[in-house]
One Martini backbone bead per residue (centre of mass of N, CA, C, O) as a GRO file, in nm:
protein
   85
    1UNK     BB    1   9.028  10.966   7.620
    2UNK     BB    2   9.196  10.863   7.883
    3UNK     BB    3   9.302  10.579   8.063
    4UNK     BB    4   9.304  10.408   8.313
    5UNK     BB    5   9.639  10.407   8.537
    6UNK     BB    6   9.806  10.155   8.739
    7UNK     BB    7  10.138  10.153   8.842
    8UNK     BB    8  10.443   9.952   8.940
    9UNK     BB    9  10.795   9.980   9.104
   10UNK     BB   10  11.084   9.945   9.133
   11UNK     BB   11  11.340  10.142   9.365
   12UNK     BB   12  11.653  10.224   9.262
   13UNK     BB   13  11.918  10.421   9.490
   14UNK     BB   14  12.155  10.210   9.523
   15UNK     BB   15  12.449  10.085   9.448
   16UNK     BB   16  12.366   9.800   9.513
   17UNK     BB   17  12.044   9.792   9.384
   18UNK     BB   18  11.868   9.778   9.566
   19UNK     BB   19  11.585   9.827   9.725
   20UNK     BB   20  11.422  10.139   9.821
   21UNK     BB   21  11.131  10.092   9.695
   22UNK     BB   22  10.823  10.220   9.562
   23UNK     BB   23  10.649  10.293   9.265
   24UNK     BB   24  10.370  10.516   9.155
   25UNK     BB   25  10.145  10.526   8.892
   26UNK     BB   26   9.837  10.777   8.819
   27UNK     BB   27   9.645  10.768   8.536
   28UNK     BB   28   9.397  10.963   8.414
   29UNK     BB   29   9.156  11.066   8.182
   30UNK     BB   30   9.333  11.316   8.103
   31UNK     BB   31   9.681  11.215   8.131
   32UNK     BB   32   9.729  11.250   8.415
   33UNK     BB   33  10.020  11.237   8.628
   34UNK     BB   34  10.132  11.051   8.903
   35UNK     BB   35  10.384  11.027   9.155
   36UNK     BB   36  10.496  10.755   9.395
   37UNK     BB   37  10.641  10.680   9.720
   38UNK     BB   38  10.743  10.354   9.869
   39UNK     BB   39  10.859  10.204  10.101
   40UNK     BB   40  10.636   9.993  10.239
   41UNK     BB   41  10.405   9.844  10.097
   42UNK     BB   42  10.089   9.731  10.128
   43UNK     BB   43   9.861   9.460  10.040
   44UNK     BB   44   9.656   9.687  10.140
   45UNK     BB   45   9.401  10.008  10.087
   46UNK     BB   46   9.112   9.966  10.176
   47UNK     BB   47   9.101  10.145  10.427
   48UNK     BB   48   9.133  10.376  10.317
   49UNK     BB   49   9.042  10.693  10.250
   50UNK     BB   50   9.015  10.905   9.976
   51UNK     BB   51   9.228  11.128  10.118
   52UNK     BB   52   9.496  10.989  10.092
   53UNK     BB   53   9.509  10.971   9.765
   54UNK     BB   54   9.485  11.295   9.733
   55UNK     BB   55   9.739  11.376   9.833
   56UNK     BB   56  10.011  11.523   9.760
   57UNK     BB   57  10.204  11.244   9.834
   58UNK     BB   58  10.039  11.099   9.614
   59UNK     BB   59   9.758  11.136   9.417
   60UNK     BB   60   9.578  11.446   9.334
   61UNK     BB   61   9.427  11.329   9.055
   62UNK     BB   62   9.204  11.215   9.261
   63UNK     BB   63   8.832  11.275   9.184
   64UNK     BB   64   8.699  10.977   9.245
   65UNK     BB   65   8.525  10.694   9.325
   66UNK     BB   66   8.682  10.552   9.061
   67UNK     BB   67   8.946  10.567   9.117
   68UNK     BB   68   8.982  10.445   9.392
   69UNK     BB   69   8.879  10.186   9.333
   70UNK     BB   70   9.092  10.144   9.094
   71UNK     BB   71   9.358  10.151   9.269
   72UNK     BB   72   9.304   9.960   9.461
   73UNK     BB   73   9.270   9.696   9.268
   74UNK     BB   74   9.571   9.764   9.154
   75UNK     BB   75   9.751   9.781   9.403
   76UNK     BB   76   9.708   9.440   9.466
   77UNK     BB   77   9.824   9.343   9.201
   78UNK     BB   78  10.115   9.513   9.213
   79UNK     BB   79  10.218   9.421   9.473
   80UNK     BB   80  10.238   9.110   9.404
   81UNK     BB   81  10.427   9.137   9.182
   82UNK     BB   82  10.683   9.289   9.300
   83UNK     BB   83  10.703   9.089   9.549
   84UNK     BB   84  10.761   8.841   9.359
   85UNK     BB   85  10.964   8.995   9.095
   0.00000   0.00000   0.00000
């Protein structure tokens, strides 16, 4: 069984190399992963319900409260890290 993993990185799609948003990738316990693009991610997503992360355009492989809690915790950590540089 694969371990849960959530990561974020700056997305550069402009010729000048400036950041055009952020990508996130969530890998569930079966090894299935999904990517999602964030134009301007908030510092926290603690206020959103579980259905928000499960949407097709976010991470539809979020299948449990454990996944939801894991992503919210890692999201805070990753957003702080990518916005700092």
